[in-house]
Amino acid sequence: MTELAIDIENLTKDYPYGFLHLKKRRSLESLTMQVQAGEVFGFLGPNGAGKSTTIKLLMRLIFPTAGSARILGKPISDIEMHRDIGYLPEQPYFYDYLTAAELLDYFARFHDFTAAERRERVQRMLKKVGLESAGRIQLRKYSKGMLQRVGLAQAILHDPAVVVLDEPMSGLDPVGRREVRDIILELKKQGKTVLFSTHILSDAEMLCDRVGVIVGGKLQGVGAPSELVGVKAQGMEILFELPADAASGGELLAQATRTGDRYRLQVEESGLYTAMERLGAAGAKILSVTQVKPSLEEYFMHLVEADRAQSAAVEVRAK
Amino acid sequence: MTRIGTVALNTFREAVRDRVLYNLVFFALVMMAAAILVGQISIGIEQIVIVSLGLSAISIIGLLISVFIGVGLVSKEIDKRTLYALLAKPLRRWEFILGKFAGLVLTLTVNTAAMAAGLFLALFYVKRSLEQADTVVLIAVYFILLKLALVVALAMLFSCFTTPLLAILFTAGLYIAGLFVHEMRGLQGGLIDPMLGRLLRWISYLLPNFENFDVMGAAAHGRVIPGALIAQNTAYAVVYCAIVLAVAMAIFSQRNLK
Amino acid sequence: MSSKNYIALFLFVLLGFAGVWRLQERIDVQQSEVAREDDQLMLRSSKLVKGLSLEYAPLVADIYWTRVVQYFGNKQAENQVDLRLLWPLLDVTSVLDPQLMPVYHFGSTFLSDASPRGAGRPDLAVELLERGLRANPDEWRLYYDLGFVYYFDMKDYAKASAALYEGSKNPKAFIWMKAMAAKIATEGNSTETSNFLWQDVYNTTKDPLVKQNALRHLQLLRAEDDRKQIDVLADEYQKRFGRRPVRMSELVQSGLLRREPVDALGYPYILSEAGRAELNLKTPLRDKWIKAPGSK
Ligand SMILES: Nc1ncnc2c1ncn2[C@@H]1O[C@H](COP(=O)(O)OP(=O)(O)O)[C@@H](O)[C@H]1O
Ligand SMILES: [Mg+2]
């Protein structure tokens, strides 16, 4: 597990903007990050953090202002490295005049498969992403979620050792997200390396061995999800119902938020028992008690504010 | 090589599934039918009318396809982001450019062949026979195809570094300029400053000379076209396309996609 | 891309363009053999062109008109006498847009004028002008042009006079037209009339080519005049010395001429072996000279 699947060094990207593209805005600042072979790595960050920029740099869709990267030991400028990687673009879109099966067959032709192998693989992949029945429909008729599935299929079509997925869960319904999670876990089981970006913390927590958090083009930290976010319960949430004839809940009831017949009450972990006792005394029927974690938004907000405070301007003037 | 072919075939497939193309070819065939009608009312010059109208139709339809689809070959893939997944495959960018070019040229060949068949049908319908001399028409069609390949290459070059609209304008502009190369050379005669005249002469040799491919007059009148001209025009188109595509590949290989 | 690749690309492009240049020179040779000027005008049938140009006929007429001028201008520049395409071009243009007046003025001038200057087809010029008059009966200028064609190139003085008279009925017409009609009716051809007519064209036309042509004619008329006078002097010389002079200097030495006479362009006249005055071999006027049927 010490072998490096992806090795990024000081990767920096400035995007030109403004009149005649004379000005430049730095979207990725000296990113250095490693992904071990065989691990599932989550690339976390709010919108505009630079996740897609990093991934597109790795895929040679854009070229870095500075820095370098290696995948499976080969520099990314080496076309051979593309034999062993799979890539799902953000909000993928494909040739809409092709059917899913034709598209996959087209992509498969860039790898050295025989016709029979191609046919077999295409069917297998369509099945895997749940598009067996839709394989003969032109992609122009596909929904966003279905396109996402096709994108996933083409990314893993050729059994790549490294799979890079840009926001693989976006645009999917809960069932779809579940299926994508299963696919990622299966890849992990097969010993593949998976790098995926997301702005949804729970996805990362559920799947990743490690996550890297990026905000404002700068890497904020890398580590196991739990240690990174420092998941410290902020408290406990009690969900209860209050019968109409029940006695007044007192001040506790005033603190609770009401949705329909139900009430939600947040308390400190230490004060959980006293609160429950009091509610029981008041005649409340307790439905559930759950731990409250900091939301991703809160976590990101915290980082974003820190980032702003640290350096206001990440802009560099054009020479 | 197989990768280039794969891209080319997919480009061809896209064109085949594009309804616009059929409409254009249909329009061309209607033109041929019209040529027959017109040819019949112009007694004595049916051949001239049918051949010149037919070749004009083939040329115009071909130009429309070359410029508009040619500019879209690369830019549409970038705009729609269909290129992203493709470039992550073991496919070099220059291979992509060559494949796209080959695909459209293949499409144009098939199209032009279909329209040329229509033209020969029209000729046969009117004359009730085809002669040896009618091979000149075939050569004229071949020259049109060479011209179209060059237009596609130029359209691709421009679309590699500007917006599609500008690329269309540039390509059309260069095409029109390429039709007046002869006049440009003729301008020297005392009318303008000799320095400017020499500069224009230089430019006139560097511009793609689309007049080279125009043998419509000879075709309409059934005159013989020397074999040397066929060879030279072919070489001209090949060399010029190679230059343009090389520059296009170099530019595209460094381009940041959006 | 590394700098090595840039250099390779640059060399490739350079070499490529060198090849393109060489090829172009060869293609030019081949093309000049294949192309004929008839090709400029694929569609000669005016009805056909009119049918094809739909409601844009006047616009297409303009295009054809520029072609007429271009065609004629190129011929002039190349000093070519073959003006076969002039009529078909004019024909198509005037059918497409019968109201395009410059076509008639220009067209009749150069259709009717004799071979080195024009197409030498006064009959077609008349046809063109009559077509114009059918479409524009109020255009007195068409009668003016018609009178010209009849007077100069068809030598039909009755018709020339009639045309000028017809035109003079229009209040806007030149005042002299009526008088000239009468003069031509009684006298027929006269140098005076010819001079006047060309001078008038020279003064009034807006077309530079027509104006230049009129100037040539005036110069030629003057040369004709000069030659007649020199011949008279040569006759006088013969009377005095018993033989025809063979050199202009002999006329000067004998005192009959003060100095050697020159034409409008400054080239001295010469004497033929038979002792008749002729234009200098070098004068550009000669190119436009029409040899009279009798002389060689
Ligand atoms: N083509 C581009 N031109 C200019 N700026 C861009 C471009 N693509 C992305 N950016 C900017 O770079 C930053 C990072 O974008 P991106 O990598 O797409 O973020 P995300 O983490 O949401 O994927 C954003 O501020 C975005 O505005
Ligand atoms: Mg993104």
mmCIF file of N, CA and C in Angstrom, chain B residues 3-87:
data_model
loop_
_atom_site.group_PDB
_atom_site.id
_atom_site.type_symbol
_atom_site.label_atom_id
_atom_site.label_comp_id
_atom_site.label_asym_id
_atom_site.label_seq_id
_atom_site.Cartn_x
_atom_site.Cartn_y
_atom_site.Cartn_z
ATOM 1 N N ARG B 3 -6.526 4.269 -34.351
ATOM 2 C CA ARG B 3 -7.239 5.240 -33.519
ATOM 3 C C ARG B 3 -7.769 6.375 -34.383
ATOM 4 N N ILE B 4 -6.934 6.820 -35.328
ATOM 5 C CA ILE B 4 -7.385 7.871 -36.240
ATOM 6 C C ILE B 4 -8.598 7.385 -37.018
ATOM 7 N N GLY B 5 -8.507 6.148 -37.493
ATOM 8 C CA GLY B 5 -9.617 5.580 -38.248
ATOM 9 C C GLY B 5 -10.880 5.492 -37.409
ATOM 10 N N THR B 6 -10.725 5.140 -36.138
ATOM 11 C CA THR B 6 -11.885 5.036 -35.257
ATOM 12 C C THR B 6 -12.585 6.387 -35.130
ATOM 13 N N VAL B 7 -11.779 7.426 -34.899
ATOM 14 C CA VAL B 7 -12.367 8.766 -34.791
ATOM 15 C C VAL B 7 -13.030 9.149 -36.110
ATOM 16 N N ALA B 8 -12.366 8.828 -37.216
ATOM 17 C CA ALA B 8 -12.895 9.188 -38.535
ATOM 18 C C ALA B 8 -14.254 8.518 -38.764
ATOM 19 N N LEU B 9 -14.319 7.248 -38.452
ATOM 20 C CA LEU B 9 -15.571 6.528 -38.685
ATOM 21 C C LEU B 9 -16.694 7.073 -37.824
ATOM 22 N N ASN B 10 -16.353 7.452 -36.593
ATOM 23 C CA ASN B 10 -17.399 8.009 -35.741
ATOM 24 C C ASN B 10 -17.876 9.354 -36.273
ATOM 25 N N THR B 11 -16.935 10.142 -36.794
ATOM 26 C CA THR B 11 -17.309 11.428 -37.392
ATOM 27 C C THR B 11 -18.238 11.202 -38.579
ATOM 28 N N PHE B 12 -17.895 10.198 -39.364
ATOM 29 C CA PHE B 12 -18.734 9.852 -40.508
ATOM 30 C C PHE B 12 -20.122 9.433 -40.038
ATOM 31 N N ARG B 13 -20.142 8.629 -38.982
ATOM 32 C CA ARG B 13 -21.429 8.152 -38.452
ATOM 33 C C ARG B 13 -22.275 9.340 -37.977
ATOM 34 N N GLU B 14 -21.618 10.287 -37.320
ATOM 35 C CA GLU B 14 -22.356 11.463 -36.866
ATOM 36 C C GLU B 14 -23.001 12.173 -38.051
ATOM 37 N N ALA B 15 -22.212 12.362 -39.115
ATOM 38 C CA ALA B 15 -22.734 13.073 -40.284
ATOM 39 C C ALA B 15 -23.888 12.301 -40.901
ATOM 40 N N VAL B 16 -23.732 10.991 -40.973
ATOM 41 C CA VAL B 16 -24.775 10.173 -41.582
ATOM 42 C C VAL B 16 -26.079 10.299 -40.791
ATOM 43 N N ARG B 17 -25.943 10.444 -39.477
ATOM 44 C CA ARG B 17 -27.161 10.523 -38.664
ATOM 45 C C ARG B 17 -27.704 11.945 -38.560
ATOM 46 N N ASP B 18 -27.015 12.862 -39.206
ATOM 47 C CA ASP B 18 -27.450 14.256 -39.145
ATOM 48 C C ASP B 18 -28.412 14.531 -40.298
ATOM 49 N N ARG B 19 -29.592 14.956 -39.958
ATOM 50 C CA ARG B 19 -30.599 15.131 -41.004
ATOM 51 C C ARG B 19 -30.283 16.293 -41.949
ATOM 52 N N VAL B 20 -29.579 17.264 -41.427
ATOM 53 C CA VAL B 20 -29.238 18.424 -42.256
ATOM 54 C C VAL B 20 -28.561 17.992 -43.549
ATOM 55 N N LEU B 21 -27.708 16.998 -43.393
ATOM 56 C CA LEU B 21 -26.946 16.524 -44.530
ATOM 57 C C LEU B 21 -27.853 15.996 -45.630
ATOM 58 N N TYR B 22 -28.841 15.224 -45.210
ATOM 59 C CA TYR B 22 -29.756 14.669 -46.204
ATOM 60 C C TYR B 22 -30.509 15.778 -46.912
ATOM 61 N N ASN B 23 -30.904 16.764 -46.137
ATOM 62 C CA ASN B 23 -31.627 17.877 -46.747
ATOM 63 C C ASN B 23 -30.786 18.546 -47.817
ATOM 64 N N LEU B 24 -29.494 18.723 -47.482
ATOM 65 C CA LEU B 24 -28.618 19.387 -48.439
ATOM 66 C C LEU B 24 -28.459 18.546 -49.696
ATOM 67 N N VAL B 25 -28.239 17.253 -49.511
ATOM 68 C CA VAL B 25 -28.060 16.394 -50.673
ATOM 69 C C VAL B 25 -29.358 16.359 -51.486
ATOM 70 N N PHE B 26 -30.451 16.316 -50.774
ATOM 71 C CA PHE B 26 -31.741 16.329 -51.456
ATOM 72 C C PHE B 26 -31.871 17.603 -52.295
ATOM 73 N N PHE B 27 -31.495 18.696 -51.680
ATOM 74 C CA PHE B 27 -31.537 19.976 -52.388
ATOM 75 C C PHE B 27 -30.690 19.918 -53.656
ATOM 76 N N ALA B 28 -29.523 19.316 -53.531
ATOM 77 C CA ALA B 28 -28.629 19.218 -54.691
ATOM 78 C C ALA B 28 -29.283 18.400 -55.797
ATOM 79 N N LEU B 29 -29.954 17.316 -55.403
ATOM 80 C CA LEU B 29 -30.588 16.484 -56.423
ATOM 81 C C LEU B 29 -31.731 17.234 -57.093
ATOM 82 N N VAL B 30 -32.444 18.032 -56.301
ATOM 83 C CA VAL B 30 -33.497 18.865 -56.884
ATOM 84 C C VAL B 30 -32.892 19.822 -57.910
ATOM 85 N N MET B 31 -31.719 20.345 -57.552
ATOM 86 C CA MET B 31 -31.015 21.238 -58.488
ATOM 87 C C MET B 31 -30.732 20.529 -59.811
ATOM 88 N N MET B 32 -30.322 19.266 -59.697
ATOM 89 C CA MET B 32 -30.036 18.498 -60.911
ATOM 90 C C MET B 32 -31.312 18.377 -61.759
ATOM 91 N N ALA B 33 -32.405 18.068 -61.073
ATOM 92 C CA ALA B 33 -33.665 17.929 -61.797
ATOM 93 C C ALA B 33 -33.994 19.252 -62.486
ATOM 94 N N ALA B 34 -33.788 20.337 -61.757
ATOM 95 C CA ALA B 34 -34.041 21.654 -62.336
ATOM 96 C C ALA B 34 -33.135 21.875 -63.540
ATOM 97 N N ALA B 35 -31.895 21.385 -63.404
ATOM 98 C CA ALA B 35 -30.942 21.553 -64.504
ATOM 99 C C ALA B 35 -31.461 20.866 -65.763
ATOM 100 N N ILE B 36 -32.091 19.699 -65.561
ATOM 101 C CA ILE B 36 -32.639 18.996 -66.722
ATOM 102 C C ILE B 36 -33.709 19.862 -67.389
ATOM 103 N N LEU B 37 -34.597 20.391 -66.542
ATOM 104 C CA LEU B 37 -35.665 21.240 -67.081
ATOM 105 C C LEU B 37 -35.089 22.423 -67.839
ATOM 106 N N VAL B 38 -34.188 23.113 -67.156
ATOM 107 C CA VAL B 38 -33.589 24.299 -67.762
ATOM 108 C C VAL B 38 -32.820 23.914 -69.009
ATOM 109 N N GLY B 39 -32.114 22.781 -68.913
ATOM 110 C CA GLY B 39 -31.333 22.312 -70.044
ATOM 111 C C GLY B 39 -32.218 22.059 -71.251
ATOM 112 N N GLN B 40 -33.431 21.604 -70.993
ATOM 113 C CA GLN B 40 -34.293 21.282 -72.122
ATOM 114 C C GLN B 40 -34.835 22.520 -72.822
ATOM 115 N N ILE B 41 -35.005 23.586 -72.054
ATOM 116 C CA ILE B 41 -35.498 24.782 -72.736
ATOM 117 C C ILE B 41 -34.375 25.543 -73.412
ATOM 118 N N SER B 42 -33.138 25.237 -73.059
ATOM 119 C CA SER B 42 -32.043 25.936 -73.738
ATOM 120 C C SER B 42 -31.436 24.991 -74.750
ATOM 121 N N ILE B 43 -32.075 24.943 -75.895
ATOM 122 C CA ILE B 43 -31.694 23.975 -76.925
ATOM 123 C C ILE B 43 -30.282 24.224 -77.414
ATOM 124 N N GLY B 44 -29.547 23.141 -77.568
ATOM 125 C CA GLY B 44 -28.204 23.260 -78.111
ATOM 126 C C GLY B 44 -27.140 23.342 -77.043
ATOM 127 N N ILE B 45 -27.502 23.824 -75.858
ATOM 128 C CA ILE B 45 -26.480 23.946 -74.823
ATOM 129 C C ILE B 45 -26.887 23.182 -73.568
ATOM 130 N N GLU B 46 -27.695 22.145 -73.756
ATOM 131 C CA GLU B 46 -28.146 21.374 -72.583
ATOM 132 C C GLU B 46 -26.952 20.920 -71.758
ATOM 133 N N GLN B 47 -25.982 20.344 -72.469
ATOM 134 C CA GLN B 47 -24.815 19.790 -71.784
ATOM 135 C C GLN B 47 -24.143 20.850 -70.918
ATOM 136 N N ILE B 48 -23.942 22.022 -71.517
ATOM 137 C CA ILE B 48 -23.255 23.094 -70.793
ATOM 138 C C ILE B 48 -24.049 23.490 -69.566
ATOM 139 N N VAL B 49 -25.363 23.653 -69.760
ATOM 140 C CA VAL B 49 -26.199 24.102 -68.640
ATOM 141 C C VAL B 49 -26.213 23.064 -67.538
ATOM 142 N N ILE B 50 -26.435 21.809 -67.912
ATOM 143 C CA ILE B 50 -26.544 20.772 -66.886
ATOM 144 C C ILE B 50 -25.229 20.608 -66.143
ATOM 145 N N VAL B 51 -24.136 20.571 -66.875
ATOM 146 C CA VAL B 51 -22.848 20.370 -66.215
ATOM 147 C C VAL B 51 -22.511 21.560 -65.328
ATOM 148 N N SER B 52 -22.710 22.763 -65.834
ATOM 149 C CA SER B 52 -22.298 23.901 -65.001
ATOM 150 C C SER B 52 -23.220 24.080 -63.804
ATOM 151 N N LEU B 53 -24.519 23.885 -64.008
ATOM 152 C CA LEU B 53 -25.421 23.984 -62.850
ATOM 153 C C LEU B 53 -25.147 22.855 -61.861
ATOM 154 N N GLY B 54 -24.961 21.656 -62.393
ATOM 155 C CA GLY B 54 -24.722 20.504 -61.523
ATOM 156 C C GLY B 54 -23.448 20.663 -60.713
ATOM 157 N N LEU B 55 -22.370 21.050 -61.382
ATOM 158 C CA LEU B 55 -21.102 21.218 -60.673
ATOM 159 C C LEU B 55 -21.199 22.356 -59.651
ATOM 160 N N SER B 56 -21.916 23.421 -60.015
ATOM 161 C CA SER B 56 -22.101 24.521 -59.064
ATOM 162 C C SER B 56 -22.821 24.019 -57.831
ATOM 163 N N ALA B 57 -23.873 23.225 -58.047
ATOM 164 C CA ALA B 57 -24.632 22.711 -56.904
ATOM 165 C C ALA B 57 -23.736 21.846 -56.026
ATOM 166 N N ILE B 58 -22.974 20.967 -56.634
ATOM 167 C CA ILE B 58 -22.088 20.091 -55.858
ATOM 168 C C ILE B 58 -21.100 20.935 -55.058
ATOM 169 N N SER B 59 -20.566 21.943 -55.729
ATOM 170 C CA SER B 59 -19.564 22.783 -55.074
ATOM 171 C C SER B 59 -20.168 23.563 -53.910
ATOM 172 N N ILE B 60 -21.335 24.156 -54.146
ATOM 173 C CA ILE B 60 -21.934 25.002 -53.101
ATOM 174 C C ILE B 60 -22.344 24.165 -51.895
ATOM 175 N N ILE B 61 -23.024 23.054 -52.164
ATOM 176 C CA ILE B 61 -23.446 22.197 -51.051
ATOM 177 C C ILE B 61 -22.217 21.698 -50.295
ATOM 178 N N GLY B 62 -21.204 21.287 -51.046
ATOM 179 C CA GLY B 62 -19.982 20.806 -50.417
ATOM 180 C C GLY B 62 -19.332 21.885 -49.565
ATOM 181 N N LEU B 63 -19.330 23.110 -50.073
ATOM 182 C CA LEU B 63 -18.718 24.206 -49.317
ATOM 183 C C LEU B 63 -19.480 24.456 -48.024
ATOM 184 N N LEU B 64 -20.813 24.441 -48.122
ATOM 185 C CA LEU B 64 -21.616 24.657 -46.918
ATOM 186 C C LEU B 64 -21.274 23.597 -45.865
ATOM 187 N N ILE B 65 -21.254 22.352 -46.313
ATOM 188 C CA ILE B 65 -20.949 21.272 -45.370
ATOM 189 C C ILE B 65 -19.542 21.457 -44.799
ATOM 190 N N SER B 66 -18.581 21.723 -45.677
ATOM 191 C CA SER B 66 -17.191 21.827 -45.223
ATOM 192 C C SER B 66 -17.013 22.922 -44.195
ATOM 193 N N VAL B 67 -17.579 24.094 -44.483
ATOM 194 C CA VAL B 67 -17.351 25.217 -43.577
ATOM 195 C C VAL B 67 -18.087 24.990 -42.259
ATOM 196 N N PHE B 68 -19.375 24.679 -42.349
ATOM 197 C CA PHE B 68 -20.148 24.640 -41.111
ATOM 198 C C PHE B 68 -19.818 23.404 -40.275
ATOM 199 N N ILE B 69 -19.785 22.249 -40.909
ATOM 200 C CA ILE B 69 -19.430 21.068 -40.124
ATOM 201 C C ILE B 69 -17.944 21.100 -39.778
ATOM 202 N N GLY B 70 -17.133 21.586 -40.712
ATOM 203 C CA GLY B 70 -15.686 21.651 -40.470
ATOM 204 C C GLY B 70 -15.346 22.476 -39.236
ATOM 205 N N VAL B 71 -16.005 23.632 -39.109
ATOM 206 C CA VAL B 71 -15.758 24.470 -37.934
ATOM 207 C C VAL B 71 -16.268 23.773 -36.684
ATOM 208 N N GLY B 72 -17.386 23.049 -36.827
ATOM 209 C CA GLY B 72 -17.976 22.404 -35.652
ATOM 210 C C GLY B 72 -17.239 21.157 -35.204
ATOM 211 N N LEU B 73 -16.416 20.589 -36.095
ATOM 212 C CA LEU B 73 -15.766 19.319 -35.777
ATOM 213 C C LEU B 73 -15.101 19.344 -34.410
ATOM 214 N N VAL B 74 -14.329 20.403 -34.182
ATOM 215 C CA VAL B 74 -13.607 20.487 -32.928
ATOM 216 C C VAL B 74 -14.387 21.310 -31.915
ATOM 217 N N SER B 75 -14.900 22.457 -32.374
ATOM 218 C CA SER B 75 -15.499 23.376 -31.408
ATOM 219 C C SER B 75 -16.746 22.787 -30.759
ATOM 220 N N LYS B 76 -17.503 22.015 -31.527
ATOM 221 C CA LYS B 76 -18.713 21.431 -30.925
ATOM 222 C C LYS B 76 -18.340 20.429 -29.844
ATOM 223 N N GLU B 77 -17.288 19.680 -30.086
ATOM 224 C CA GLU B 77 -16.882 18.692 -29.083
ATOM 225 C C GLU B 77 -16.391 19.373 -27.808
ATOM 226 N N ILE B 78 -15.790 20.553 -27.987
ATOM 227 C CA ILE B 78 -15.335 21.274 -26.801
ATOM 228 C C ILE B 78 -16.535 21.873 -26.070
ATOM 229 N N ASP B 79 -17.425 22.513 -26.850
ATOM 230 C CA ASP B 79 -18.569 23.171 -26.230
ATOM 231 C C ASP B 79 -19.468 22.186 -25.504
ATOM 232 N N LYS B 80 -19.702 21.052 -26.149
ATOM 233 C CA LYS B 80 -20.604 20.073 -25.526
ATOM 234 C C LYS B 80 -19.880 19.186 -24.531
ATOM 235 N N ARG B 81 -18.571 19.339 -24.452
ATOM 236 C CA ARG B 81 -17.737 18.578 -23.532
ATOM 237 C C ARG B 81 -17.725 17.090 -23.828
ATOM 238 N N THR B 82 -18.038 16.721 -25.063
ATOM 239 C CA THR B 82 -17.953 15.314 -25.426
ATOM 240 C C THR B 82 -16.499 14.874 -25.556
ATOM 241 N N LEU B 83 -15.645 15.873 -25.668
ATOM 242 C CA LEU B 83 -14.226 15.593 -25.893
ATOM 243 C C LEU B 83 -13.534 15.117 -24.617
ATOM 244 N N TYR B 84 -14.082 15.517 -23.468
ATOM 245 C CA TYR B 84 -13.401 15.241 -22.197
ATOM 246 C C TYR B 84 -13.147 13.761 -21.986
ATOM 247 N N ALA B 85 -14.227 12.983 -22.106
ATOM 248 C CA ALA B 85 -14.065 11.553 -21.866
ATOM 249 C C ALA B 85 -13.167 10.948 -22.934
ATOM 250 N N LEU B 86 -13.300 11.469 -24.153
ATOM 251 C CA LEU B 86 -12.540 10.895 -25.267
ATOM 252 C C LEU B 86 -11.041 11.092 -25.076
ATOM 253 N N LEU B 87 -10.654 12.308 -24.666
ATOM 254 C CA LEU B 87 -9.223 12.594 -24.555
ATOM 255 C C LEU B 87 -8.582 11.875 -23.370
#
